[in-house]
CSV table of N, CA and C in Angstrom, one decimal:
chain,number,residue,atom,x,y,z
A,1,MET,N,0.3,-5.9,-10.3
A,1,MET,CA,-1.1,-6.5,-9.5
A,1,MET,C,0.4,-6.3,-8.4
A,2,GLU,N,0.8,-7.4,-8.2
A,2,GLU,CA,2.1,-8.7,-7.2
A,2,GLU,C,3.1,-7.5,-6.4
A,3,ARG,N,3.3,-6.8,-7.9
A,3,ARG,CA,4.5,-5.9,-7.4
A,3,ARG,C,3.6,-5.1,-6.1
A,4,VAL,N,2.3,-3.7,-6.4
A,4,VAL,CA,2.1,-3.2,-6.0
A,4,VAL,C,1.3,-3.2,-4.2
A,5,THR,N,1.1,-4.9,-4.7
A,5,THR,CA,0.9,-5.7,-2.8
A,5,THR,C,2.1,-5.3,-2.4
A,6,LEU,N,3.1,-6.0,-2.4
A,6,LEU,CA,4.7,-6.3,-2.4
A,6,LEU,C,5.1,-5.1,-1.6
A,7,ALA,N,5.0,-4.0,-2.6
A,7,ALA,CA,5.7,-2.8,-1.7
A,7,ALA,C,4.2,-1.7,-0.8
A,8,LEU,N,3.1,-2.3,-0.5
A,8,LEU,CA,2.3,-1.7,0.1
A,8,LEU,C,2.8,-2.6,1.6
A,9,LEU,N,3.5,-3.7,1.5
A,9,LEU,CA,3.1,-4.7,2.4
A,9,LEU,C,4.4,-4.7,3.3
A,10,LEU,N,5.6,-4.3,2.7
A,10,LEU,CA,7.0,-3.7,3.1
A,10,LEU,C,6.0,-2.7,3.4
A,11,LEU,N,5.6,-1.1,3.5
A,11,LEU,CA,6.2,-0.3,3.3
A,11,LEU,C,5.7,-0.4,4.6
A,12,ALA,N,3.5,-0.9,4.9
A,12,ALA,CA,3.5,-1.3,6.3
A,12,ALA,C,4.4,-2.3,6.8
A,13,GLY,N,4.9,-2.9,6.7
A,13,GLY,CA,5.7,-3.4,7.8
A,13,GLY,C,7.3,-2.3,8.5
A,14,LEU,N,7.4,-1.8,8.0
A,14,LEU,CA,8.6,-0.7,8.1
A,14,LEU,C,8.2,0.5,8.8
A,15,THR,N,7.2,0.4,8.7
A,15,THR,CA,6.8,1.6,9.4
A,15,THR,C,5.8,1.2,10.4
A,16,ALA,N,6.1,-0.4,10.9
A,16,ALA,CA,6.0,-1.1,12.3
A,16,ALA,C,6.8,-1.7,12.7
A,17,LEU,N,7.9,-1.9,12.1
A,17,LEU,CA,8.6,-2.4,12.8
A,17,LEU,C,9.7,-0.5,13.2
A,18,GLU,N,9.8,0.6,13.0
A,18,GLU,CA,9.9,2.3,13.0
A,18,GLU,C,9.5,1.8,14.3
A,19,ALA,N,7.9,1.6,14.2
A,19,ALA,CA,7.2,1.8,16.1
A,19,ALA,C,6.9,1.2,16.8
A,20,ASN,N,7.2,0.6,16.8
A,20,ASN,CA,7.7,-0.5,18.0
A,20,ASN,C,8.7,-0.1,18.4
A,21,ASP,N,10.1,1.1,18.2
A,21,ASP,CA,11.2,0.9,18.8
A,21,ASP,C,12.0,0.8,20.3
A,22,PRO,N,12.6,0.0,20.6
A,22,PRO,CA,12.8,-0.5,22.3
A,22,PRO,C,13.2,0.6,22.9
A,23,PHE,N,14.5,1.7,21.6
A,23,PHE,CA,15.0,2.0,22.7
A,23,PHE,C,14.1,4.1,22.0
A,24,ALA,N,13.5,3.9,22.5
A,24,ALA,CA,12.4,5.0,22.1
A,24,ALA,C,13.1,5.9,23.1
A,25,ASN,N,12.9,6.9,22.8
A,25,ASN,CA,13.8,8.4,23.5
A,25,ASN,C,11.9,9.1,24.2
A,26,LYS,N,12.5,8.5,26.2
A,26,LYS,CA,11.8,8.8,26.8
A,26,LYS,C,11.1,10.5,27.1
A,27,ASP,N,12.2,11.5,26.8
A,27,ASP,CA,11.8,12.9,26.2
A,27,ASP,C,11.8,13.4,25.2
A,28,ASP,N,11.0,12.2,24.5
A,28,ASP,CA,10.9,13.0,23.2
A,28,ASP,C,9.5,13.1,23.1
A,29,PRO,N,8.3,14.5,22.5
A,29,PRO,CA,7.4,15.4,22.6
A,29,PRO,C,6.2,14.1,22.3
A,30,PHE,N,6.4,13.1,21.2
A,30,PHE,CA,5.9,11.9,21.1
A,30,PHE,C,5.4,10.5,21.0
A,31,TYR,N,6.5,10.8,22.8
A,31,TYR,CA,6.0,9.4,23.1
A,31,TYR,C,5.3,9.0,24.3
A,32,TYR,N,4.4,8.3,23.9
A,32,TYR,CA,3.7,7.7,24.9
A,32,TYR,C,3.9,6.7,26.1
A,33,ASP,N,2.8,6.8,27.1
A,33,ASP,CA,2.5,5.6,28.6
A,33,ASP,C,1.5,4.8,27.9
A,34,TRP,N,1.3,3.5,27.0
A,34,TRP,CA,0.2,3.4,26.4
A,34,TRP,C,-0.5,2.6,27.5
A,35,LYS,N,0.2,1.9,28.4
A,35,LYS,CA,-0.5,1.4,29.6
A,35,LYS,C,-1.3,2.0,29.9
A,36,ASN,N,-1.2,3.3,30.7
A,36,ASN,CA,-1.7,4.7,31.0
A,36,ASN,C,-2.3,5.0,30.1
A,37,LEU,N,-2.1,5.1,29.1
A,37,LEU,CA,-3.6,5.9,28.0
A,37,LEU,C,-4.2,4.6,27.9
A,38,GLN,N,-4.5,4.1,28.1
A,38,GLN,CA,-5.1,2.4,28.2
A,38,GLN,C,-6.3,2.4,29.1
A,39,LEU,N,-5.3,2.8,30.7
A,39,LEU,CA,-6.4,2.3,31.5
A,39,LEU,C,-7.3,3.6,31.7
A,40,SER,N,-6.2,5.1,31.4
A,40,SER,CA,-7.5,5.9,31.6
A,40,SER,C,-9.1,6.2,30.5
A,41,GLY,N,-8.4,5.6,29.5
A,41,GLY,CA,-9.6,5.8,28.5
A,41,GLY,C,-10.5,5.0,28.7
A,42,LEU,N,-9.7,4.0,29.6
A,42,LEU,CA,-11.2,2.5,29.7
A,42,LEU,C,-12.0,2.7,31.3
A,43,ILE,N,-11.1,3.3,31.8
A,43,ILE,CA,-12.1,4.7,33.2
A,43,ILE,C,-12.4,5.0,33.0
A,44,CYS,N,-12.7,6.2,31.9
A,44,CYS,CA,-12.9,7.2,30.8
A,44,CYS,C,-14.7,6.7,29.9
A,45,GLY,N,-14.2,5.5,29.7
A,45,GLY,CA,-15.9,5.0,28.9
A,45,GLY,C,-16.1,3.9,30.2
A,46,GLY,N,-15.8,3.3,30.9
A,46,GLY,CA,-17.0,3.4,32.2
A,46,GLY,C,-17.2,3.9,32.7
A,47,LEU,N,-17.3,4.9,33.6
A,47,LEU,CA,-17.7,6.1,34.2
A,47,LEU,C,-18.3,6.7,33.0
A,48,LEU,N,-18.5,7.0,31.6
A,48,LEU,CA,-19.4,7.1,30.7
A,48,LEU,C,-20.4,6.5,30.3
A,49,ALA,N,-20.2,5.0,31.0
A,49,ALA,CA,-21.0,4.7,29.9
A,49,ALA,C,-22.4,4.0,31.6
A,50,ILE,N,-21.3,4.1,32.6
A,50,ILE,CA,-21.7,4.2,34.4
A,50,ILE,C,-23.0,5.6,34.2
A,51,ALA,N,-22.8,6.7,33.8
A,51,ALA,CA,-23.0,7.7,33.4
A,51,ALA,C,-24.9,7.7,32.9
A,52,GLY,N,-24.5,7.3,31.3
A,52,GLY,CA,-25.9,7.0,30.8
A,52,GLY,C,-26.9,6.0,31.2
A,53,ILE,N,-26.4,4.9,31.8
A,53,ILE,CA,-27.0,3.9,32.8
A,53,ILE,C,-28.2,4.4,33.2
A,54,ALA,N,-26.9,5.2,34.0
A,54,ALA,CA,-28.1,6.3,35.2
A,54,ALA,C,-29.1,6.8,35.1
A,55,ALA,N,-28.6,7.9,33.3
A,55,ALA,CA,-29.8,8.3,33.6
A,55,ALA,C,-30.8,8.2,32.7
A,56,VAL,N,-31.2,7.1,32.1
A,56,VAL,CA,-31.7,6.0,31.5
A,56,VAL,C,-32.3,5.8,32.7
A,57,LEU,N,-32.1,4.8,33.2
A,57,LEU,CA,-33.0,4.2,34.6
A,57,LEU,C,-33.4,5.2,34.9
A,58,SER,N,-32.7,6.7,35.0
A,58,SER,CA,-33.3,7.5,36.9
A,58,SER,C,-34.9,8.2,36.1
A,59,GLY,N,-35.7,7.8,34.6
A,59,GLY,CA,-36.6,8.4,34.7
A,59,GLY,C,-37.0,10.0,34.3
A,60,LYS,N,-35.6,10.3,34.0
A,60,LYS,CA,-36.5,12.0,34.4
A,60,LYS,C,-35.8,11.9,32.6
A,61,CYS,N,-35.2,11.4,31.9
A,61,CYS,CA,-35.4,11.5,30.1
A,61,CYS,C,-36.7,10.7,29.5
A,62,LYS,N,-38.1,11.2,29.9
A,62,LYS,CA,-38.5,10.2,29.1
A,62,LYS,C,-39.5,11.6,28.0
A,63,CYS,N,-40.0,10.5,27.9
A,63,CYS,CA,-40.2,11.0,26.0
A,63,CYS,C,-42.2,11.8,26.6
A,64,LYS,N,-42.7,12.2,26.4
A,64,LYS,CA,-43.4,13.5,26.0
A,64,LYS,C,-44.7,12.5,25.6
A,65,SER,N,-45.6,11.7,26.8
A,65,SER,CA,-47.0,10.9,25.2
A,65,SER,C,-48.1,11.8,25.0
A,66,SER,N,-47.8,13.3,25.9
A,66,SER,CA,-48.9,14.1,25.4
A,66,SER,C,-49.2,14.7,24.1
A,67,GLN,N,-47.6,14.5,23.4
A,67,GLN,CA,-47.5,15.2,22.4
A,67,GLN,C,-48.2,14.3,21.1
A,68,LYS,N,-49.1,15.1,20.4
A,68,LYS,CA,-49.3,14.3,18.9
A,68,LYS,C,-48.4,13.5,18.2
A,69,GLN,N,-48.6,11.5,18.6
A,69,GLN,CA,-47.4,11.3,17.5
A,69,GLN,C,-47.7,10.9,16.2
A,70,HIS,N,-47.1,10.9,15.5
A,70,HIS,CA,-46.9,11.3,14.1
A,70,HIS,C,-45.9,9.8,13.5
A,71,SER,N,-47.0,9.9,12.6
A,71,SER,CA,-46.6,8.4,11.1
A,71,SER,C,-45.6,8.5,10.8
A,72,PRO,N,-44.4,7.3,10.6
A,72,PRO,CA,-43.6,7.8,9.4
A,72,PRO,C,-43.8,8.0,8.0
A,73,VAL,N,-45.0,7.6,7.3
A,73,VAL,CA,-45.6,7.4,6.4
A,73,VAL,C,-46.5,8.6,6.3
A,74,PRO,N,-46.0,9.4,5.2
A,74,PRO,CA,-47.6,10.4,5.2
A,74,PRO,C,-48.6,9.4,4.9
A,75,GLU,N,-50.2,10.9,5.1
A,75,GLU,CA,-51.6,9.5,4.2
A,75,GLU,C,-51.4,9.2,3.4
A,76,LYS,N,-51.1,9.9,2.5
A,76,LYS,CA,-51.5,9.8,1.3
A,76,LYS,C,-49.6,10.3,0.5
A,77,ALA,N,-48.9,8.8,0.7
A,77,ALA,CA,-47.6,8.9,0.4
A,77,ALA,C,-47.7,9.3,-1.4
A,78,ILE,N,-47.0,9.4,-2.2
A,78,ILE,CA,-46.9,9.8,-3.4
A,78,ILE,C,-45.5,8.5,-4.2
A,79,PRO,N,-46.5,7.8,-4.9
A,79,PRO,CA,-45.0,6.6,-5.2
A,79,PRO,C,-43.4,6.5,-6.0
A,80,LEU,N,-43.2,6.4,-5.5
A,80,LEU,CA,-41.7,7.2,-6.6
A,80,LEU,C,-41.1,5.8,-8.0
A,81,ILE,N,-42.6,5.1,-7.6
A,81,ILE,CA,-42.3,3.8,-8.7
A,81,ILE,C,-43.7,3.8,-9.2
A,82,THR,N,-44.0,4.1,-10.9
A,82,THR,CA,-45.4,4.1,-11.5
A,82,THR,C,-45.2,2.6,-12.0
A,83,PRO,N,-46.5,3.0,-12.1
A,83,PRO,CA,-46.5,1.0,-13.1
A,83,PRO,C,-45.5,1.7,-14.6
A,84,GLY,N,-45.8,0.5,-15.0
A,84,GLY,CA,-44.6,0.6,-16.2
A,84,GLY,C,-43.7,2.4,-15.6
A,85,SER,N,-43.0,2.8,-15.3
A,85,SER,CA,-41.6,3.3,-15.8
A,85,SER,C,-40.4,2.7,-15.4
A,86,ALA,N,-40.6,1.3,-14.6
A,86,ALA,CA,-39.0,0.7,-14.5
A,86,ALA,C,-38.8,0.1,-15.5
A,87,THR,N,-37.8,0.6,-16.2
A,87,THR,CA,-37.3,-0.3,-17.6
A,87,THR,C,-36.2,-1.6,-17.1
A,88,THR,N,-36.1,-2.7,-18.3
A,88,THR,CA,-35.1,-3.8,-18.2
A,88,THR,C,-33.6,-3.6,-18.7
A,89,CYS,N,-32.8,-3.3,-18.7
A,89,CYS,CA,-31.6,-3.1,-19.3
A,89,CYS,C,-30.6,-4.4,-19.6
C-alpha cells in the first residue's frame, strides 16, 4: 500500500513540475495566459450573476398563482414498507 501511495505521489509531483515550466514556448498552441483567462472568467461570471439578479428582481419571471397547486404527496399514498416486511439481518 505504501508503494502505491508513493508511486501516485511521485507521478502527481512529476506532472506538476512539468506543468510549471518557466521556460515554456509562448508560440505553443497549448500555452495559456492564465491571468487574462482568469480575469475574463471573473468578468463573465460577474455579468451572468448580475443578469440573474436583474431577472429575479424584474418581476417578469413569476410563477402563475392561478394554477392549481399540486401537493408533492398524493392523497392516498401507498406505503413502501408494510408492517412485518422488514427483516433483521
